[in-house]
Amino acid sequence: MEPGFFSKVKRNCGIIRDFFCNPKTQFVLGVLLVAFSIFLLSSFISFFAVGGADQTAVESVMSGGDVVTANASGSGGAIIASYLVNGCFGWAAVLFFPLMVLWAIALMRIGELKTRRWTIMLLTALVWFSLFFSLVFGESVGSGFVSPGGKHGVFLLTSIREYVGIVGVVLVLALILLFFMIYATKETIPWLQKKLTIERGPLSRGGAASDDDSEATDELDAEDYGVEPVAVVGTDEVDGADESDDTVDDCDEEGPEEEVADSGVIIELSEEPAEVDEDELAARFDELSRRVEAETIRTADEELSMEVEKAEGDEDTGGDMLRPINPKDELSYYKPPTLDLLDEYEQTTQAIDRDEQAKNANRIVEVLKNFGIEISSIKATVGPTITLYEITPAPGIRISKIRNLEDDIAMSLSALCIRIVAPIPGKGTIGIEVPNAHKQIVPMASLLNSRKYKETDMALPLALGKTISNEVYMVDMAKMPHLLVAGATGMGKSVGLNAIITSLLYKMHPAYLKFVMVDPKMVELSLYGVLEKHFLAKLDGEDEPIITDVNKVVRTLKSLCVEMDNRYKLLQLASVRSVKEYNEKFLNKELLPTKGHRFMPYIVVIIDEYGDLMMTAGREVEQPIARIAQKARAVGIHMIIATQRPTTNIITGTIKANFPARMAFRVISAIDSRTILDRSGANQLQGRGDMLFLAGNDPVRVQCALVETKEVERVCAHISKQQGYQQAYILPEPDETFDGGMDGGSARGDISSDKLDPLFAEAARIVVLAQSGSTSLIQRKLEIGFNRAGRIMDQLCQTGIVGEQEGSKPRQVLCADEADLAFRLKSLM
């Protein structure tokens, strides 16, 4: 058999499945079904009207003849109608018309019908009516051209009657009808139980009193008791009562006796109420009140217990009233994506062989020996793309000497670049990371199929890739709580974002997670637009679920700040500290929606190409992002921002301070690496998904999982074809007066152009070219006084060209270059 045969078959099957799962294909199929159902209905109507005249013609056409039929749908319609009616199900064949319409509605997605349930019901009715008509009308009726039950009904009738007779046929019909009604309506079983319940007689021991008796004993006669009428509330059953059907009125004729009220309390009535002692009457009345109160409490407890048992046993009649709220109920039929939607890449079995390991180890030992460095041991750990050689230097060897030999070791191994980790955290060794000659791909399917991913209890699990030791590397987004992704073009940054999103889509239900996606490049995240009614959040009235316009980005970020503040208010009312504790209380019905409480899904904000936003919007974008990053962790809002320009103008100190988790792919220079990780190392990576992940003190080297565009398309198609919410998760209206919530300075644009200094534009160019916001620089270059230079600097700060004053240091310049400055000046003028 040809190698890879099964892979090709699986791939072809996936292509066919994707074609038929496409919403456009399904809509076209639905239209075709509507057309066919109309044709079928026309065929049935014409067949019942002129079928007798067409009977000979149909037989002639079936034998190959050319005869004109009277059926309105032509010879094809006559043949189909004759086959379905006489050859199959008889008159019941007309049920094929609503069945076709039902399937068409499901494919076109123009109605919310329970397709599977109605299909089962229609097919059951088809069989039942076929058998019923055959039993009642026989094999033919009227002129004889129509078989009421068709061949199917006749065959069933003959077979059943042969074994169990006509009585058995009737029983089979009755049982099928009973099962059909039980499946079709939830009132069938309660109705049958009520009709079949055997009621006890009123005089039976422990029996219930009749309705008339209950009404008669609900209220005591005032004349018999000598006081105002007293209402007695009680239960329906009384134990040990011999005669519960005697009313209070009978006591006047029969003399003193014991009266049993509905409550089960025995009331002694006097024959001569006028002579009753008032003290005795008061004592009796107090005793009666206590007994009635105790009986009422007991009755209420019994009724509550009955209601609880009924609620637990009957789900269809609202039995879940006392159960915890389940956010998944609205999309209870949602099915997460399956692993067969992802590709499994063919791997070379030997990423690195033992000979290569031995050669590299010997070369490392030789190079170190040439420079006078003795080592006591060396050990190799093979990863997907990197092999880690751990060396233990001899006593007295300084680590800095080994670190300085990085280029010499790389030359001896004929490697493009190596990375020295000195020392390895938690170990007394020094690590030398050497690229493998044969690199392996890390498929996303292998991570999602791992035991670690399946059994994780993380709130927002991110399966990123595999470490040098070939272990699945996972982190919890809820604990990071925000992530900064950076890397040069083509180094795997977009694939890393896809891996993050895919791992969340496979684990989370739409009720628990919402994405806000910002894509200034308009092409990276556009594939996820079809998830609008499942996983996406947006502002009300926005057409596109993926945000691409800069102005809309600012409004969305302001809206997220409002959402964050609203959530904090709800947490304060609930007396909890995190969204996890809040949701637990809400689901256990400790927090009521009538008081404004609601379930809070996690919101993950993903911003691709953050550098472009900073160039066009600058401070207006940075301030709300910084505010969200500072406060939003406790309310379940997390941010992921990615950029391919990891410069200090883009990744400012405010952003770095609030994004403790960093994911660095290969960058061009060590300066960029220090901007991302606060250390070098990202400039020594191999590219193509090789990355350093920093979530603590030391970065971890990980080979990022590969998720290609076609895989993302299949996953999104699988989710989008399922039932979703009526609309995307709607964010609150933004506060247009919001300035980012940062202290100092006003928002850009709150100073009119006529109030700007005439030398404002020239001073701005000087500051941007020098990348130094110094008042003395403006004073020297423009030859103006210090006071005027200070006023110009304040205007530059107000317009967002430079940052706030930081003591004696020059102000930070927020414009990257002259093009950015020209754009800002144009917006001011």
Coordinates of C-alpha atoms in Angstrom, one line a residue, residues 39-505:
F39 CA -42.6 19.2 -6.3
L40 CA -43.5 16.3 -4.0
L41 CA -46.6 18.0 -2.6
S42 CA -47.8 18.7 -6.2
S43 CA -47.2 15.1 -7.1
F44 CA -49.3 13.8 -4.2
I45 CA -52.2 16.1 -4.9
S46 CA -52.3 15.2 -8.6
F47 CA -51.9 11.5 -7.8
F48 CA -54.9 11.5 -5.5
A49 CA -56.9 13.5 -8.1
V50 CA -56.0 11.6 -11.3
G51 CA -54.0 8.7 -10.1
G52 CA -56.4 6.1 -11.5
A53 CA -56.0 7.5 -15.0
D54 CA -52.2 7.4 -14.6
Q55 CA -51.9 3.9 -13.3
T56 CA -51.5 2.3 -16.7
A57 CA -49.2 5.1 -17.9
V58 CA -46.9 4.7 -14.8
E59 CA -46.6 1.0 -15.5
S60 CA -45.7 1.8 -19.1
V61 CA -43.1 4.4 -18.2
M62 CA -41.5 2.0 -15.7
S63 CA -41.2 -0.6 -18.4
G64 CA -39.5 1.9 -20.8
G65 CA -42.5 3.2 -22.7
D66 CA -43.2 6.8 -23.6
V67 CA -46.6 7.7 -22.4
V68 CA -47.9 11.1 -21.3
T69 CA -49.3 11.2 -17.7
A70 CA -52.0 13.5 -16.3
N71 CA -50.0 14.3 -13.1
A72 CA -49.2 18.0 -12.8
S73 CA -45.6 17.1 -11.9
G74 CA -45.1 15.0 -15.1
S75 CA -44.2 11.3 -15.3
G76 CA -41.5 11.8 -12.7
G77 CA -44.0 13.1 -10.2
A78 CA -46.4 10.3 -11.0
I79 CA -43.8 7.6 -10.5
I80 CA -42.6 9.1 -7.2
A81 CA -46.1 9.5 -5.8
S82 CA -47.2 6.0 -7.0
Y83 CA -44.1 4.4 -5.4
L84 CA -44.3 6.3 -2.1
V85 CA -48.1 5.8 -1.7
N86 CA -48.8 2.3 -3.2
G87 CA -45.3 0.9 -2.9
C88 CA -44.4 2.1 0.5
F89 CA -46.6 3.9 3.1
G90 CA -50.0 4.6 1.6
W91 CA -51.8 7.7 2.5
A92 CA -49.3 8.4 5.3
A93 CA -46.6 9.1 2.6
V94 CA -47.8 12.7 2.5
L95 CA -45.9 13.2 5.8
F96 CA -42.7 13.2 3.6
F97 CA -43.7 16.8 2.7
P98 CA -43.4 18.3 6.2
L99 CA -40.3 16.1 6.8
M100 CA -38.6 17.7 3.8
V101 CA -39.6 21.2 4.9
L102 CA -38.3 20.5 8.4
W103 CA -34.9 19.5 7.1
A104 CA -34.8 22.5 4.8
I105 CA -35.4 24.9 7.7
A106 CA -32.7 23.2 9.7
L107 CA -30.2 23.5 6.8
M108 CA -31.1 27.1 6.0
R109 CA -31.0 28.1 9.7
I110 CA -34.2 30.2 9.5
G111 CA -35.9 28.8 12.5
E112 CA -35.2 27.3 16.0
L113 CA -36.7 23.8 15.6
K114 CA -35.8 20.6 17.4
T115 CA -35.0 18.8 14.2
R116 CA -34.0 15.5 15.6
R117 CA -37.2 15.3 17.8
W118 CA -39.6 16.2 15.0
T119 CA -37.9 13.8 12.6
I120 CA -38.4 10.9 15.0
M121 CA -42.0 11.9 15.6
L122 CA -42.8 12.2 11.8
L123 CA -41.1 8.9 11.0
T124 CA -43.0 7.2 13.9
A125 CA -46.3 8.7 12.6
L126 CA -45.5 7.4 9.1
V127 CA -45.2 3.8 10.3
W128 CA -48.2 4.0 12.6
F129 CA -50.6 5.5 10.1
S130 CA -49.4 3.0 7.5
L131 CA -50.3 0.1 9.7
F132 CA -53.6 1.7 11.0
F133 CA -54.9 2.4 7.5
S134 CA -54.1 -1.1 6.4
L135 CA -56.0 -2.5 9.4
V136 CA -59.1 -0.2 8.9
F137 CA -59.4 0.0 5.1
G138 CA -57.6 -3.2 3.8
E139 CA -55.4 -3.4 0.8
S140 CA -57.4 -1.0 -1.4
V141 CA -60.3 1.4 -1.3
G142 CA -62.6 3.0 -3.8
S143 CA -61.6 2.4 -7.4
G144 CA -58.7 0.3 -6.2
F145 CA -55.8 2.4 -7.6
V146 CA -54.7 3.5 -4.0
S147 CA -53.5 1.3 -1.2
P148 CA -54.4 3.1 2.0
G149 CA -51.5 1.6 4.0
G150 CA -49.2 0.8 1.1
K151 CA -47.1 -2.4 0.8
H152 CA -45.3 -1.5 4.0
G153 CA -48.6 -1.4 6.0
V154 CA -49.9 -4.6 4.5
F155 CA -46.7 -6.4 5.2
L156 CA -46.6 -5.2 8.8
L157 CA -50.3 -6.1 9.3
T158 CA -49.9 -9.6 7.8
S159 CA -46.7 -10.4 9.9
I160 CA -48.1 -9.2 13.2
R161 CA -51.6 -10.8 12.7
E162 CA -49.9 -14.1 11.8
Y163 CA -48.3 -14.3 15.3
V164 CA -50.6 -12.4 17.7
G165 CA -53.8 -12.1 15.8
I166 CA -56.0 -9.0 15.4
V167 CA -55.9 -8.3 19.2
G168 CA -52.1 -8.1 19.0
V169 CA -52.3 -5.7 16.1
V170 CA -54.6 -3.4 18.1
L171 CA -52.2 -3.6 21.1
V172 CA -49.2 -2.8 18.9
L173 CA -51.0 0.3 17.6
A174 CA -52.0 1.4 21.0
L175 CA -48.5 0.9 22.4
I176 CA -46.9 2.8 19.6
L177 CA -49.5 5.6 20.0
L178 CA -48.8 5.7 23.8
F179 CA -45.0 5.9 23.4
F180 CA -45.5 8.6 20.7
M181 CA -47.6 10.7 23.1
I182 CA -45.1 10.2 26.0
Y183 CA -42.2 11.3 23.7
A184 CA -44.2 14.2 22.1
T185 CA -45.6 15.8 25.2
K186 CA -44.5 16.0 28.8
E187 CA -48.1 16.2 30.1
T188 CA -48.9 12.6 29.0
I189 CA -47.5 10.7 32.0
P190 CA -48.9 13.1 34.7
W191 CA -52.3 12.9 33.0
L192 CA -52.2 9.1 33.0
Q193 CA -51.1 9.0 36.6
K194 CA -54.0 11.2 37.6
K195 CA -56.5 9.1 35.7
L196 CA -55.2 5.8 37.0
T197 CA -54.9 6.9 40.7
I198 CA -57.2 4.9 43.0
E199 CA -58.9 7.3 45.4
R200 CA -59.7 6.1 48.9
G201 CA -63.2 6.4 50.2
P202 CA -64.2 9.0 52.8
L203 CA -65.0 6.4 55.4
S204 CA -61.9 4.3 54.9
R205 CA -59.5 4.1 57.8
G206 CA -56.9 6.9 57.4
G207 CA -58.8 8.1 54.3
A208 CA -59.2 11.6 53.1
A209 CA -62.3 13.6 53.9
S210 CA -64.6 14.5 51.0
D211 CA -64.6 18.0 49.4
D212 CA -67.9 18.8 51.0
D213 CA -66.7 17.8 54.4
S214 CA -63.6 19.9 54.0
E215 CA -65.6 23.0 53.1
A216 CA -68.0 22.3 56.0
T217 CA -65.2 22.0 58.6
D218 CA -63.0 24.8 57.4
E219 CA -65.0 27.3 59.5
L220 CA -66.6 26.7 63.0
D221 CA -70.1 27.9 63.7
A222 CA -70.0 30.8 66.1
E223 CA -73.2 29.7 67.9
D224 CA -71.7 26.2 68.6
Y225 CA -68.6 27.8 70.1
G226 CA -69.9 30.8 71.7
V227 CA -67.3 33.1 70.1
E228 CA -66.6 34.7 66.8
P229 CA -66.0 32.3 63.9
V230 CA -62.4 30.9 63.8
A231 CA -60.8 29.6 60.6
V232 CA -58.9 26.4 61.0
V233 CA -56.1 25.5 58.5
G234 CA -54.8 22.0 58.3
T235 CA -53.9 18.9 56.3
D236 CA -56.0 16.8 54.0
E237 CA -55.5 13.5 55.8
V238 CA -56.5 12.5 59.3
D239 CA -55.3 9.3 61.0
G240 CA -57.7 7.3 63.1
A241 CA -60.9 9.2 62.4
D242 CA -63.9 7.0 62.3
E243 CA -66.5 9.5 61.0
S244 CA -65.0 12.4 59.1
D245 CA -68.1 13.1 57.0
D246 CA -70.2 14.7 59.9
T247 CA -70.4 18.4 59.6
V248 CA -70.5 21.0 62.3
D249 CA -74.2 21.6 61.7
D250 CA -75.0 17.9 62.6
C251 CA -73.7 18.5 66.2
D252 CA -76.8 20.5 67.1
E253 CA -79.0 17.4 66.5
E254 CA -76.8 14.6 67.7
G255 CA -75.4 16.1 70.9
P256 CA -71.8 16.4 72.1
E257 CA -69.2 14.6 70.0
E258 CA -65.6 15.0 68.8
E259 CA -65.3 16.9 65.5
V260 CA -62.3 16.3 63.3
A261 CA -61.3 19.4 61.3
D262 CA -59.0 19.4 58.2
S263 CA -56.1 20.1 60.4
G264 CA -56.4 16.9 62.2
V265 CA -57.2 18.7 65.5
I266 CA -60.0 17.2 67.6
I267 CA -62.4 19.9 68.7
E268 CA -64.9 19.2 71.4
L269 CA -68.2 21.1 70.9
S270 CA -70.6 21.8 73.7
E271 CA -74.4 21.3 73.4
E272 CA -75.1 24.4 75.5
P273 CA -72.6 27.1 74.5
A274 CA -74.3 29.8 76.4
E275 CA -73.4 28.3 79.8
V276 CA -69.7 27.8 79.1
D277 CA -67.4 29.4 81.7
E278 CA -65.5 32.3 80.1
D279 CA -62.2 31.4 81.8
E280 CA -62.5 27.8 80.6
L281 CA -63.4 29.0 77.1
A282 CA -60.3 31.2 77.0
A283 CA -58.1 28.4 78.1
R284 CA -59.6 26.1 75.5
F285 CA -59.2 28.7 72.9
D286 CA -55.5 29.2 73.7
E287 CA -54.9 25.5 73.7
L288 CA -56.6 25.2 70.3
S289 CA -54.5 28.1 68.9
R290 CA -51.3 26.4 69.9
R291 CA -52.3 23.1 68.5
V292 CA -53.5 24.6 65.2
E293 CA -50.2 26.6 65.0
A294 CA -48.1 23.5 65.6
E295 CA -50.2 21.5 63.1
T296 CA -49.8 24.3 60.5
I297 CA -46.0 24.3 60.9
R298 CA -45.9 20.6 60.5
T299 CA -48.1 20.7 57.4
A300 CA -45.9 23.4 55.8
D301 CA -42.8 21.3 56.4
E302 CA -44.5 18.3 54.8
E303 CA -45.6 20.3 51.8
L304 CA -42.1 21.8 51.3
S305 CA -40.6 18.3 51.4
M306 CA -43.1 17.2 48.8
E307 CA -42.3 20.1 46.6
V308 CA -38.5 19.4 46.9
E309 CA -39.0 15.8 46.0
K310 CA -41.2 16.8 43.0
A311 CA -38.6 19.3 41.9
E312 CA -35.8 16.8 42.1
G313 CA -37.8 14.1 40.2
D314 CA -39.4 16.1 37.4
E315 CA -37.0 18.1 35.2
D316 CA -39.5 18.8 32.5
T317 CA -41.9 20.6 34.8
G318 CA -39.5 23.1 36.2
G319 CA -37.7 20.7 38.6
D320 CA -34.5 22.6 38.3
M321 CA -35.9 25.6 40.3
L322 CA -33.9 24.5 43.4
R323 CA -30.8 23.4 41.6
P324 CA -27.8 25.6 40.9
I325 CA -27.9 27.7 37.8
N326 CA -26.0 26.3 34.8
P327 CA -24.8 29.0 32.3
K328 CA -24.5 26.3 29.6
D329 CA -28.3 25.7 29.5
E330 CA -28.8 28.3 26.7
L331 CA -26.3 26.4 24.5
S332 CA -26.7 23.0 26.1
Y333 CA -26.1 21.2 22.8
Y334 CA -22.8 22.9 22.1
K335 CA -20.0 20.5 21.2
P336 CA -16.4 21.7 21.4
P337 CA -14.1 21.1 18.4
T338 CA -12.7 17.6 17.9
L339 CA -9.1 16.7 17.4
D340 CA -9.6 15.4 13.9
L341 CA -10.0 19.1 12.8
L342 CA -6.3 19.5 13.4
D343 CA -3.5 18.1 11.3
E344 CA -1.0 15.6 12.5
Y345 CA 2.3 16.2 10.8
E346 CA 4.6 13.4 9.7
Q347 CA 7.7 13.5 11.9
T348 CA 11.2 12.3 11.3
T349 CA 11.8 9.7 14.0
Q350 CA 15.3 10.9 14.8
A351 CA 15.5 14.5 15.7
I352 CA 19.1 13.9 16.8
D353 CA 20.9 10.7 17.0
R354 CA 23.4 9.5 19.6
D355 CA 26.4 10.0 17.3
E356 CA 25.5 13.7 16.8
Q357 CA 25.1 14.1 20.6
A358 CA 28.5 12.5 21.3
K359 CA 30.2 14.6 18.6
N360 CA 28.7 17.8 19.9
A361 CA 29.6 16.9 23.5
N362 CA 33.2 16.2 22.6
R363 CA 33.5 19.4 20.7
I364 CA 32.2 21.4 23.6
V365 CA 34.6 19.7 26.0
E366 CA 37.5 20.3 23.6
V367 CA 36.7 24.0 23.1
L368 CA 36.5 24.6 26.8
K369 CA 39.7 22.7 27.4
N370 CA 41.5 24.8 24.8
F371 CA 40.7 27.8 26.9
G372 CA 41.7 26.2 30.1
I373 CA 38.3 25.3 31.4
E374 CA 37.9 21.8 32.9
I375 CA 34.5 20.2 33.3
S376 CA 33.6 17.2 35.4
S377 CA 30.5 16.0 33.5
I378 CA 28.2 16.7 30.5
K379 CA 24.7 15.5 29.9
A380 CA 22.4 16.0 26.8
T381 CA 18.6 16.6 26.9
V382 CA 17.0 16.4 23.5
G383 CA 14.0 18.7 22.6
P384 CA 12.0 19.3 19.4
T385 CA 14.4 21.8 18.0
I386 CA 17.1 22.3 20.7
T387 CA 19.4 20.0 22.6
L388 CA 20.5 21.2 26.0
Y389 CA 24.0 20.2 27.1
E390 CA 24.4 20.5 30.8
I391 CA 28.0 20.8 32.0
T392 CA 29.3 20.8 35.5
P393 CA 32.5 22.9 35.6
A394 CA 35.4 21.9 37.8
P395 CA 35.8 23.7 41.1
G396 CA 37.2 27.2 40.9
I397 CA 36.0 27.9 37.3
R398 CA 34.2 31.3 37.0
I399 CA 30.9 31.2 35.1
S400 CA 31.7 34.4 33.2
K401 CA 34.7 32.7 31.5
I402 CA 32.3 30.1 30.0
R403 CA 29.7 32.7 29.0
N404 CA 32.3 34.7 27.1
L405 CA 33.1 31.6 24.9
E406 CA 29.6 31.6 23.3
D407 CA 30.8 32.5 19.8
D408 CA 33.8 30.1 20.0
I409 CA 31.5 27.2 20.9
A410 CA 29.1 28.1 18.2
M411 CA 31.9 28.1 15.6
S412 CA 33.2 24.7 16.7
L413 CA 29.7 23.2 16.4
S414 CA 29.1 24.9 13.1
A415 CA 25.8 26.3 14.5
L416 CA 24.2 29.5 13.5
C417 CA 23.9 30.5 17.1
I418 CA 23.8 29.0 20.5
R419 CA 22.5 30.2 23.9
I420 CA 24.3 29.8 27.2
V421 CA 22.3 29.6 30.4
A422 CA 24.7 30.2 33.2
P423 CA 23.7 28.9 35.6
I424 CA 20.5 26.8 35.0
P425 CA 17.9 27.9 37.6
G426 CA 17.6 25.3 40.4
K427 CA 20.7 23.3 39.3
G428 CA 24.4 23.6 39.9
T429 CA 25.1 23.3 36.1
I430 CA 25.6 25.5 33.1
G431 CA 23.4 25.0 30.0
I432 CA 24.5 25.2 26.4
E433 CA 21.5 25.1 24.0
V434 CA 22.5 23.9 20.6
P435 CA 20.1 23.7 17.6
N436 CA 19.2 20.2 16.2
A437 CA 20.2 19.4 12.7
H438 CA 16.7 17.9 12.1
K439 CA 14.0 20.0 13.7
Q440 CA 10.6 18.6 14.7
I441 CA 7.2 20.2 14.4
V442 CA 5.1 20.4 17.5
P443 CA 1.5 19.8 16.3
M444 CA -1.3 21.5 18.2
A445 CA -3.2 18.2 18.3
S446 CA -0.4 16.6 20.3
L447 CA -0.8 19.2 23.0
L448 CA -4.6 19.1 23.2
N449 CA -4.6 15.3 23.3
S450 CA -2.1 15.2 26.2
R451 CA -3.1 14.1 29.6
K452 CA -1.9 17.3 31.1
Y453 CA -4.3 19.4 29.0
K454 CA -7.3 17.1 29.4
E455 CA -7.0 16.9 33.2
T456 CA -6.1 20.5 33.9
D457 CA -8.1 22.5 36.3
M458 CA -6.8 25.9 35.1
A459 CA -9.4 28.6 34.6
L460 CA -8.0 29.7 31.2
P461 CA -5.5 27.1 30.1
L462 CA -3.0 28.0 27.4
A463 CA -1.2 25.1 25.7
L464 CA 1.8 26.9 24.2
G465 CA 4.2 24.2 23.1
K466 CA 6.9 21.8 24.3
T467 CA 9.9 22.5 26.4
I468 CA 13.5 21.3 25.8
S469 CA 12.6 18.2 27.8
N470 CA 9.7 17.4 25.4
E471 CA 7.1 18.2 28.1
V472 CA 3.8 20.0 27.3
Y473 CA 4.1 23.6 28.5
M474 CA 0.9 25.1 29.8
V475 CA 0.1 28.3 31.7
D476 CA -3.1 29.7 33.2
M477 CA -4.1 33.0 31.7
A478 CA -6.2 33.9 34.7
K479 CA -3.1 33.9 36.9
M480 CA -0.6 35.7 34.6
P481 CA -2.9 37.9 34.2
H482 CA -1.8 39.7 31.1
L483 CA 0.5 38.7 28.3
L484 CA 2.9 40.6 26.1
V485 CA 3.9 38.9 22.8
A486 CA 6.7 40.3 20.7
G487 CA 8.9 39.1 17.8
A488 CA 10.2 40.0 14.4
T489 CA 8.2 39.4 11.3
G490 CA 8.0 35.8 10.3
M491 CA 9.3 34.4 13.6
G492 CA 6.0 32.8 14.7
K493 CA 4.1 35.5 16.5
S494 CA 0.8 35.1 14.6
V495 CA 1.0 31.3 15.0
G496 CA 1.5 31.8 18.7
L497 CA -1.6 33.8 18.9
N498 CA -3.5 31.1 17.0
A499 CA -2.2 28.5 19.4
I500 CA -3.4 30.6 22.4
I501 CA -6.9 31.1 20.9
T502 CA -7.2 27.5 19.8
S503 CA -6.3 26.1 23.2
L504 CA -9.0 28.2 24.8
L505 CA -11.6 27.3 22.1

